[in-house]
XYZ file of N, CA, C and O in Angstrom:
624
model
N 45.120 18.495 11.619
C 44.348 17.971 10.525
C 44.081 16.483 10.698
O 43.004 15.891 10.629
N 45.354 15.991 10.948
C 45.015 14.253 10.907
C 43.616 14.125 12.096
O 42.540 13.612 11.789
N 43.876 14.608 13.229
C 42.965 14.328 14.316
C 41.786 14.544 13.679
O 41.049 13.563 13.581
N 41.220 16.130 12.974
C 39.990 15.796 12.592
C 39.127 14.685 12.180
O 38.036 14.176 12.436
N 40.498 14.515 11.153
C 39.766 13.354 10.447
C 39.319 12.146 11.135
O 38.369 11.400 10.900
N 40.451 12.118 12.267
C 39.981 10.034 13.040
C 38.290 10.881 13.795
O 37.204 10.304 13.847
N 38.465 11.782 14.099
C 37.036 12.303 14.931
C 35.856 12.312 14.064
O 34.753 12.376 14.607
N 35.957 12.246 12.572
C 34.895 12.778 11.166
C 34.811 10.969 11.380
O 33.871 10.426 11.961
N 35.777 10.357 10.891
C 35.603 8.647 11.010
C 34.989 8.241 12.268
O 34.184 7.331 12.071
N 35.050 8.475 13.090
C 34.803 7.897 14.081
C 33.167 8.331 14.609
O 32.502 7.562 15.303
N 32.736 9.489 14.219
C 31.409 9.876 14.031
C 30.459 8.984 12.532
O 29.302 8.731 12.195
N 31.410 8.851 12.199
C 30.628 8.052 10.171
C 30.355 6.709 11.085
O 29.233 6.265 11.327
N 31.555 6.170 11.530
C 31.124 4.346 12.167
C 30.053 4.297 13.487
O 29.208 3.420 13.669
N 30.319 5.504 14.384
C 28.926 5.712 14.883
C 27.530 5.629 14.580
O 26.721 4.845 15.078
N 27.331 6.482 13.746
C 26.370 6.376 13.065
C 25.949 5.372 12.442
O 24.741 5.136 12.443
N 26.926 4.477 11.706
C 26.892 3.466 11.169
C 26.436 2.107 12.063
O 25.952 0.998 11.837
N 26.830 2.780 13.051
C 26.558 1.405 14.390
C 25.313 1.563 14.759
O 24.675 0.522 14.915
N 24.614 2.863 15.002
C 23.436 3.092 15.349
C 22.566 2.496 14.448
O 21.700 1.694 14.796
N 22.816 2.961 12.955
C 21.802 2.413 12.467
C 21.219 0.849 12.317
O 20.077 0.609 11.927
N 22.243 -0.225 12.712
C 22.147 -1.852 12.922
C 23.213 -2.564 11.781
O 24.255 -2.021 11.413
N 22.923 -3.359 11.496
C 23.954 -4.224 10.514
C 23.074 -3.918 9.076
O 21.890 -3.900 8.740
N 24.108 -3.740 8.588
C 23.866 -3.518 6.995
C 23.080 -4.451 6.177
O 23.709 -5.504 6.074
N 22.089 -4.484 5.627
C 21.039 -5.455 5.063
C 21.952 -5.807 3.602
O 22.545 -4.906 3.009
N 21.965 -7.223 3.135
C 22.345 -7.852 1.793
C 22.388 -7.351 1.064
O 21.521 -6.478 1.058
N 23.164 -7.359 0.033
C 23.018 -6.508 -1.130
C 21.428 -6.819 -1.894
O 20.825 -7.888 -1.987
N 21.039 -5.441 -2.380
C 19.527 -5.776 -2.769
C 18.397 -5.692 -2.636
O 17.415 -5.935 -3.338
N 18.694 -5.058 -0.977
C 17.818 -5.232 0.163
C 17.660 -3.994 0.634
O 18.685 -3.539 1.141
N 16.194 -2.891 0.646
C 16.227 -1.545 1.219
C 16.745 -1.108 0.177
O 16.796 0.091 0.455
N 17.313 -1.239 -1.168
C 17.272 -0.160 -1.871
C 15.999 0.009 -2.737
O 15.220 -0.916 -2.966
N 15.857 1.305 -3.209
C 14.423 1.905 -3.784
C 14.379 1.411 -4.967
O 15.396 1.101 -5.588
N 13.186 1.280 -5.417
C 12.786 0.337 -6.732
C 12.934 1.419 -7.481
O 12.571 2.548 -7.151
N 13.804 0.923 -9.153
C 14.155 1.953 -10.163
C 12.914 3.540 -10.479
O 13.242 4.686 -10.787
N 11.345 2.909 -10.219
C 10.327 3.806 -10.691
C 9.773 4.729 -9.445
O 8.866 5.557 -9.519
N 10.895 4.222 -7.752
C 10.130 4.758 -7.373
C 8.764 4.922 -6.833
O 7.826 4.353 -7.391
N 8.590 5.629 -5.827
C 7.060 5.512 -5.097
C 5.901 4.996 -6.773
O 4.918 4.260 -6.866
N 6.488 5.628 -7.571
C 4.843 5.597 -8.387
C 4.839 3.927 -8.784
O 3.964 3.777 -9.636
N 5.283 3.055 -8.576
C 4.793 1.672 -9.035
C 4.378 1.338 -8.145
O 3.386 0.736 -8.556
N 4.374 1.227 -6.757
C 3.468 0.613 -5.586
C 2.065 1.637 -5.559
O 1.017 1.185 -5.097
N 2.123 2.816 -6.005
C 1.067 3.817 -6.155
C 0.079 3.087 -7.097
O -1.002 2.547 -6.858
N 0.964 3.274 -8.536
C -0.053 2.593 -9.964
C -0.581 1.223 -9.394
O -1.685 0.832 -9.773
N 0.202 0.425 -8.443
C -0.424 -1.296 -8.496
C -1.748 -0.810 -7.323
O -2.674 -1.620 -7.368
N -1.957 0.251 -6.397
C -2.756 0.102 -5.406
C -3.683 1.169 -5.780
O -4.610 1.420 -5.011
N -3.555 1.792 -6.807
C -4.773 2.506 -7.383
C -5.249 1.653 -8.899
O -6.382 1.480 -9.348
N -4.380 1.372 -9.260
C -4.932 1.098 -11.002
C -5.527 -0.652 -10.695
O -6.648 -1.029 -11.036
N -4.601 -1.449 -10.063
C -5.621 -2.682 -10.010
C -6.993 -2.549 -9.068
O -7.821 -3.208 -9.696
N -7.331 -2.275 -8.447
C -8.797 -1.967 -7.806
C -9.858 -1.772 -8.855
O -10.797 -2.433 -9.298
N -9.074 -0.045 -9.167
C -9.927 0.374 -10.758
C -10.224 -0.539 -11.576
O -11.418 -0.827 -11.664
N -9.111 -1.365 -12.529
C -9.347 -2.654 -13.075
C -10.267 -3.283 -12.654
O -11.305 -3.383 -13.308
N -10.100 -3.882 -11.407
C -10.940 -4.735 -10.871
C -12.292 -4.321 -10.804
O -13.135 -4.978 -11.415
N -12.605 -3.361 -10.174
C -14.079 -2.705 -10.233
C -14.693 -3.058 -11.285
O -15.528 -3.954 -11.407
N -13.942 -1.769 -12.694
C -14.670 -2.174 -14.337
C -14.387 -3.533 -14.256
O -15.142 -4.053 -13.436
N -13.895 -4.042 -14.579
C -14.125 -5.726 -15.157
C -15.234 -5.974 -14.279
O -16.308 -6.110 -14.865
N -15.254 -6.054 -13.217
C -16.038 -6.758 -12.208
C -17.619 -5.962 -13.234
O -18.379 -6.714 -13.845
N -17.754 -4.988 -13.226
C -18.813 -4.257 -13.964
C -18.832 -4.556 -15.454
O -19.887 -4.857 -16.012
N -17.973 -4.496 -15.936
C -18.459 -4.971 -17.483
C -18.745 -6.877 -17.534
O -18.991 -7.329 -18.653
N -18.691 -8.090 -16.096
C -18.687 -9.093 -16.048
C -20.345 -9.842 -15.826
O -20.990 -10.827 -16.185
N -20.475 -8.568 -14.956
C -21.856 -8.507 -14.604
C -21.772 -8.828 -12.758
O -22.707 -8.764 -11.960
N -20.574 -9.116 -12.532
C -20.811 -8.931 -11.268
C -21.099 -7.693 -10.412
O -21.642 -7.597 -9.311
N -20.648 -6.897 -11.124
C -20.566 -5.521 -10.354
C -19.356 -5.390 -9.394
O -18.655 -6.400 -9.326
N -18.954 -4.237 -8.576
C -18.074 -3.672 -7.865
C -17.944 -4.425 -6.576
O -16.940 -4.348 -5.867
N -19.263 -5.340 -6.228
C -19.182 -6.092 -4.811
C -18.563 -7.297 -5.073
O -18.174 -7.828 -4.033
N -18.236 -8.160 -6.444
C -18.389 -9.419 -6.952
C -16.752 -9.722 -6.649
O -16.118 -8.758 -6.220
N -16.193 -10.698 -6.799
C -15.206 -11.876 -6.724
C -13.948 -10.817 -7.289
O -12.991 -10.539 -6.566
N -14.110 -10.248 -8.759
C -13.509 -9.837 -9.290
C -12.954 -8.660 -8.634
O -11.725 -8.678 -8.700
N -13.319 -7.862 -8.156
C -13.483 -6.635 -7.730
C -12.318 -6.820 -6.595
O -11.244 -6.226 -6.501
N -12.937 -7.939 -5.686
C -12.355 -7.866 -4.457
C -10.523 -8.315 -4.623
O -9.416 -7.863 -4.330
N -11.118 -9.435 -5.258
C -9.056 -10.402 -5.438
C -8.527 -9.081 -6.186
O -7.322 -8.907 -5.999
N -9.194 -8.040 -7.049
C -7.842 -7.212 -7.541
C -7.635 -5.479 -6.392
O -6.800 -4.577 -6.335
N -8.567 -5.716 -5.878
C -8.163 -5.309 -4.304
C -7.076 -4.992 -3.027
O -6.457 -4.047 -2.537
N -7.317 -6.661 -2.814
C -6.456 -7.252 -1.830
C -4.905 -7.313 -2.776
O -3.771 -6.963 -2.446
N -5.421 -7.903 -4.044
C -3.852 -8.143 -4.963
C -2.932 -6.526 -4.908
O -1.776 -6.164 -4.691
N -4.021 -6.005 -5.187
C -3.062 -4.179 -5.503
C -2.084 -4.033 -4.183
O -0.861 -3.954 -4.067
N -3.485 -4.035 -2.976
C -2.988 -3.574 -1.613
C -1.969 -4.204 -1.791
O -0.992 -3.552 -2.159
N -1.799 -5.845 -1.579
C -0.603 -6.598 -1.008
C 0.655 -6.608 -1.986
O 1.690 -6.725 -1.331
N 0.854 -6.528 -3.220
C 1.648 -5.940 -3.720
C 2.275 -4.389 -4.004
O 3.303 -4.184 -4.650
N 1.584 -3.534 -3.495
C 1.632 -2.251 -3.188
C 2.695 -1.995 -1.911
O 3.487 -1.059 -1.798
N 2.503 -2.955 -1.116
C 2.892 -2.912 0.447
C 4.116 -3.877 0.283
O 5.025 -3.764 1.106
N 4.223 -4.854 -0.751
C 5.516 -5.636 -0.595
C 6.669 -4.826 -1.618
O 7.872 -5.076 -1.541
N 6.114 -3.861 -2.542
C 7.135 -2.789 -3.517
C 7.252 -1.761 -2.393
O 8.275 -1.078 -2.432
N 6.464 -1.544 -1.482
C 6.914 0.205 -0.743
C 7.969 -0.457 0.349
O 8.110 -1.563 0.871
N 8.746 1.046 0.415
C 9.189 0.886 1.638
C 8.785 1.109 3.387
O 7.804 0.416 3.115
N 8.673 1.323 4.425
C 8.526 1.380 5.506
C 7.187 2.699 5.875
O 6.173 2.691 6.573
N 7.849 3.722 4.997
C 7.119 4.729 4.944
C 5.668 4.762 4.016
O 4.713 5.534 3.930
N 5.995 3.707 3.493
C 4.878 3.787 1.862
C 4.011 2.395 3.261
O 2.816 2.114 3.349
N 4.565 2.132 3.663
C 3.730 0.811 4.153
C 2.151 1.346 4.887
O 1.019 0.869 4.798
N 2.640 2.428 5.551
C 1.412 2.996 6.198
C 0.629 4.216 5.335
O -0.273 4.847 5.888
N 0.893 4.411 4.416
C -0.039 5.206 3.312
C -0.571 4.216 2.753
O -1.742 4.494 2.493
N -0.258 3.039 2.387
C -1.033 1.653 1.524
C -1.915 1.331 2.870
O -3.104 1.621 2.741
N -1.645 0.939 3.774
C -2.734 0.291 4.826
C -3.629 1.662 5.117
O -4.812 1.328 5.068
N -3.540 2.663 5.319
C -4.527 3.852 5.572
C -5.120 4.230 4.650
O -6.215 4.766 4.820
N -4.550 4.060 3.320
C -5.645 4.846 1.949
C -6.462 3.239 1.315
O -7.340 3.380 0.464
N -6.145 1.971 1.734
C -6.591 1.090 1.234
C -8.207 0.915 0.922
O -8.693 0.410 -0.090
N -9.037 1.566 2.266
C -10.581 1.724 2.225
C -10.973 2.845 1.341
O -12.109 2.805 0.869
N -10.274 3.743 1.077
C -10.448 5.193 0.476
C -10.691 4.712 -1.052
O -11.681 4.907 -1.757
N -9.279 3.905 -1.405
C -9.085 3.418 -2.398
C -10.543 2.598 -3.155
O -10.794 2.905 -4.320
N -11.281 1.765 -2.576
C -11.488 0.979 -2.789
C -12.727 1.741 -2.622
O -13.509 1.307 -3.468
N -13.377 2.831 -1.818
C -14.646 3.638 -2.099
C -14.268 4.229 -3.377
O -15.228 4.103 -4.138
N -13.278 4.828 -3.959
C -13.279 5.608 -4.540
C -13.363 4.573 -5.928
O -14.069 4.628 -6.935
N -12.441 3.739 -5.543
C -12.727 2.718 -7.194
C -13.976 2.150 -7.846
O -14.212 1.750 -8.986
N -14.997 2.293 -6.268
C -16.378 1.621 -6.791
C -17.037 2.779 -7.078
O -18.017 2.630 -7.808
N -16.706 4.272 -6.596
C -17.796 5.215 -6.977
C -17.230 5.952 -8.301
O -18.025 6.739 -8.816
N -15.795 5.789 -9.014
C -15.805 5.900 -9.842
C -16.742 4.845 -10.996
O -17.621 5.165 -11.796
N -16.158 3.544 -10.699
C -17.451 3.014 -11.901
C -18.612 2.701 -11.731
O -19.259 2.121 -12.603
N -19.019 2.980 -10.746
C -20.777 3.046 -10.680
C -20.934 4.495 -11.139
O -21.080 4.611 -12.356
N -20.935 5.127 -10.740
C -21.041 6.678 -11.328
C -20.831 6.628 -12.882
O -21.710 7.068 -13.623
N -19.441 5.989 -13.479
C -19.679 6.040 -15.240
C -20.659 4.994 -15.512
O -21.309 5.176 -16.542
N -20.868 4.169 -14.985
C -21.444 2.791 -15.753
C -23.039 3.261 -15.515
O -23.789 2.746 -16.345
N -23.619 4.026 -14.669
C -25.118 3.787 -13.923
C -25.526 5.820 -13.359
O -26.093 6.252 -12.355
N -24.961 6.491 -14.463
C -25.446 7.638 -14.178
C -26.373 8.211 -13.800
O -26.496 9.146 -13.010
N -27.323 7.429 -14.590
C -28.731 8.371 -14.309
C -29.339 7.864 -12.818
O -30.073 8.640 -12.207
N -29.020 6.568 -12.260
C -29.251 6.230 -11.249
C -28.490 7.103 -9.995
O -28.703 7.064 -8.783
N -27.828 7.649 -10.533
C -27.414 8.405 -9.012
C -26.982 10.033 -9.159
O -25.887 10.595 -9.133
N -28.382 10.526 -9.327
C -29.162 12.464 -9.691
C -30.032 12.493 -8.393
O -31.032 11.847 -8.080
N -29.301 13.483 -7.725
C -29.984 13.960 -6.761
C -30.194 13.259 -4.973
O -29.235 13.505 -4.241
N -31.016 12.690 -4.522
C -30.945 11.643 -3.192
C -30.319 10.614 -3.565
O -29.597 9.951 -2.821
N -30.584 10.322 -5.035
C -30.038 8.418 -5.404
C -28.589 8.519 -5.451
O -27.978 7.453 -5.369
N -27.726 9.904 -5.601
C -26.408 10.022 -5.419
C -26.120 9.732 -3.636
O -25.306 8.982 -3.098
N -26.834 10.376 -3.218
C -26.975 9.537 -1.053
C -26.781 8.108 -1.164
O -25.666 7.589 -1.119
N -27.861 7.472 -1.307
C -28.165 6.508 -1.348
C -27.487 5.552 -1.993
O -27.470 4.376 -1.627
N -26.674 6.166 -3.352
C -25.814 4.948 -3.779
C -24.142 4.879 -2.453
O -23.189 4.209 -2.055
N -24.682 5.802 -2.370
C -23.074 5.612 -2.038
C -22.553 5.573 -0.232
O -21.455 5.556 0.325
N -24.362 5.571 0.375
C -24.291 4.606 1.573
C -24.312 3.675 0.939
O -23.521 2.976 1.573
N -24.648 3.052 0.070
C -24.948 1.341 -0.263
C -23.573 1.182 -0.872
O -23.235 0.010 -1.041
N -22.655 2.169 -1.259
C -21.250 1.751 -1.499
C -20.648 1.318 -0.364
O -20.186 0.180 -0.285
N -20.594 2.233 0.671
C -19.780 2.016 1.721
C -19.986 0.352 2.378
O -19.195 -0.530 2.716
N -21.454 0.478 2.344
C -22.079 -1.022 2.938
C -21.139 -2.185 2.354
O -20.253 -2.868 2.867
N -21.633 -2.135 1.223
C -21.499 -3.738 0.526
C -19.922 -3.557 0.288
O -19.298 -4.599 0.088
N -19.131 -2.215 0.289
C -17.793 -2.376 -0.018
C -16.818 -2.533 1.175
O -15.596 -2.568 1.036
N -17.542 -2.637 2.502
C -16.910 -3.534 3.245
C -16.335 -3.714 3.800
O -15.646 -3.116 4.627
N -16.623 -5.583 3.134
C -15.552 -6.760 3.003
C -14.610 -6.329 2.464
O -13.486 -6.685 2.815
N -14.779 -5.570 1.606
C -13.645 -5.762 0.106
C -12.348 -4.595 0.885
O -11.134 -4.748 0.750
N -12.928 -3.623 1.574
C -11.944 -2.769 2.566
C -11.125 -3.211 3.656
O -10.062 -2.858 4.168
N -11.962 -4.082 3.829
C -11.284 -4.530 4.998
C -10.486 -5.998 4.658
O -9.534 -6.414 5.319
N -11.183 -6.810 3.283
C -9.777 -7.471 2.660
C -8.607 -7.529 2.683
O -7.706 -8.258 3.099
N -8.915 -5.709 1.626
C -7.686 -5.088 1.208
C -6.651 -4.516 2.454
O -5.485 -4.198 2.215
N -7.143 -4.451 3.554
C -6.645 -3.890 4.562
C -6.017 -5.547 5.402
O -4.809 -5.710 5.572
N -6.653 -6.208 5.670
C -5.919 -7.410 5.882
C -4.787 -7.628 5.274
O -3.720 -7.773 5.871
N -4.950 -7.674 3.862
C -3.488 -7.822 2.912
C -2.577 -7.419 3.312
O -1.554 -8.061 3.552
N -2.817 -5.837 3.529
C -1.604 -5.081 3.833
C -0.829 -5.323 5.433
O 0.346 -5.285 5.798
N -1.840 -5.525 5.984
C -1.479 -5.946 7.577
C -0.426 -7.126 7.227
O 0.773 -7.355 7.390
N -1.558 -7.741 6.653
C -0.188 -9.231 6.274
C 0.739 -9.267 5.985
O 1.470 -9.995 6.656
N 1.300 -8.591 4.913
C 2.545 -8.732 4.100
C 3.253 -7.656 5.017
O 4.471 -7.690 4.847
N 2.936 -6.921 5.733
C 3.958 -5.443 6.683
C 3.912 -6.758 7.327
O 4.247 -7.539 6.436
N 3.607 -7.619 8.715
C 3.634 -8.305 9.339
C 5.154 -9.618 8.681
O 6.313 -9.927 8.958
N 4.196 -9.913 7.836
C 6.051 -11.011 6.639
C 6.979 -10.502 7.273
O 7.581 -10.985 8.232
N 7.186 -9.141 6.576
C 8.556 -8.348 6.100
C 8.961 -7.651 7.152
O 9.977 -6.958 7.104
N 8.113 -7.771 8.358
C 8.757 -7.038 9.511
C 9.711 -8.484 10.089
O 10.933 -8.503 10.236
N 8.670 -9.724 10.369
C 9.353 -11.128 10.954
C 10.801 -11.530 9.871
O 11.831 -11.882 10.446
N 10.791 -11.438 8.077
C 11.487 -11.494 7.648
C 12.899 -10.506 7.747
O 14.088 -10.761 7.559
N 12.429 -9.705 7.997
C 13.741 -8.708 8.438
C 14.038 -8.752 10.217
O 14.965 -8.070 10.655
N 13.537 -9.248 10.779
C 13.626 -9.507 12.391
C 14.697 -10.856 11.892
O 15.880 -10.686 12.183
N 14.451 -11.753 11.393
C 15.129 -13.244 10.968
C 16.724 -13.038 10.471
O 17.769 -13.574 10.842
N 16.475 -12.188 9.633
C 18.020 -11.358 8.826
C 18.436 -11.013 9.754
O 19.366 -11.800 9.929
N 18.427 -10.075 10.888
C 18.944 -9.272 11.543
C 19.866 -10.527 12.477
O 21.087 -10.686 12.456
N 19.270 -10.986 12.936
C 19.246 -12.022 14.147
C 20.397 -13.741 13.957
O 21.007 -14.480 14.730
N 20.093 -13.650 12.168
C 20.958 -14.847 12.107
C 20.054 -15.644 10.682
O 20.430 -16.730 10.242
């Protein structure tokens, strides 16, 4: 019996070794809500951003639109963990078609029946971009931080 056990220990600190040095208290554990708050900040601020940007008069291409964008992405990507990092940088353009063709579609209905539904929404993809590829910068950025910031921890 005793032997098992130093062999059960001695497999736990293995493992334990493999995985690297233990990060600070604080650090790598999961946020109380869970995947859905980096979800809600990288779907619901865009949305925000869009309508406002549309009820401002800028529309979905304008200033507004974009900073709550890039803001969702890059706070989206600094709440996820490792795994959430590459669903925020891959759905970020999706996101951000889908946020402008939701409020052009409620705000400007009758404009897009039939071809003008084509047509709006090559002219979505067009003018929305910048604002994709913003939002996709963001996320590059802040995974880029938190990879050098955790390379720094590790190291000293």
């Amino acid at each position: 019996m005793t032997g098992q056990r130093g062999r059960s220990a001695d497999r736990v600190a293995r493992r334990r070794a493999a995985r690297g040095p233990a990060l600070p208290a604080g650090h790598g554990r999961p946020l109380p809500g869970g995947p859905a708050l980096p979800a809600a900040l990288a779907l619901g601020l865009p949305l925000a951003g869009a309508a406002a940007g549309e009820l401002s008069g800028s529309g979905t291409g304008g200033p507004v639109f974009a900073l709550a964008a890039v803001l969702g992405t890059g706070l989206a990507v600094a709440l996820s963990g490792r795994n959430g990092w590459w669903w925020v940088l891959a759905t970020s353009p999706l996101v951000v078609l889908g946020a402008t063709a939701a409020v052009e579609l409620t705000a400007h209905r009758d404009r897009y029946q039939g071809k003008g539904l084509a047509t709006g929404a090559a002219k979505w993809v067009v003018h929305g971009f910048p604002v994709m590829a913003g939002a996709a910068a963001a996320a590059v950025t802040v995974i880029a931080v938190r990879l050098v910031r955790a390379r720094r921890r590790q190291h000293g």
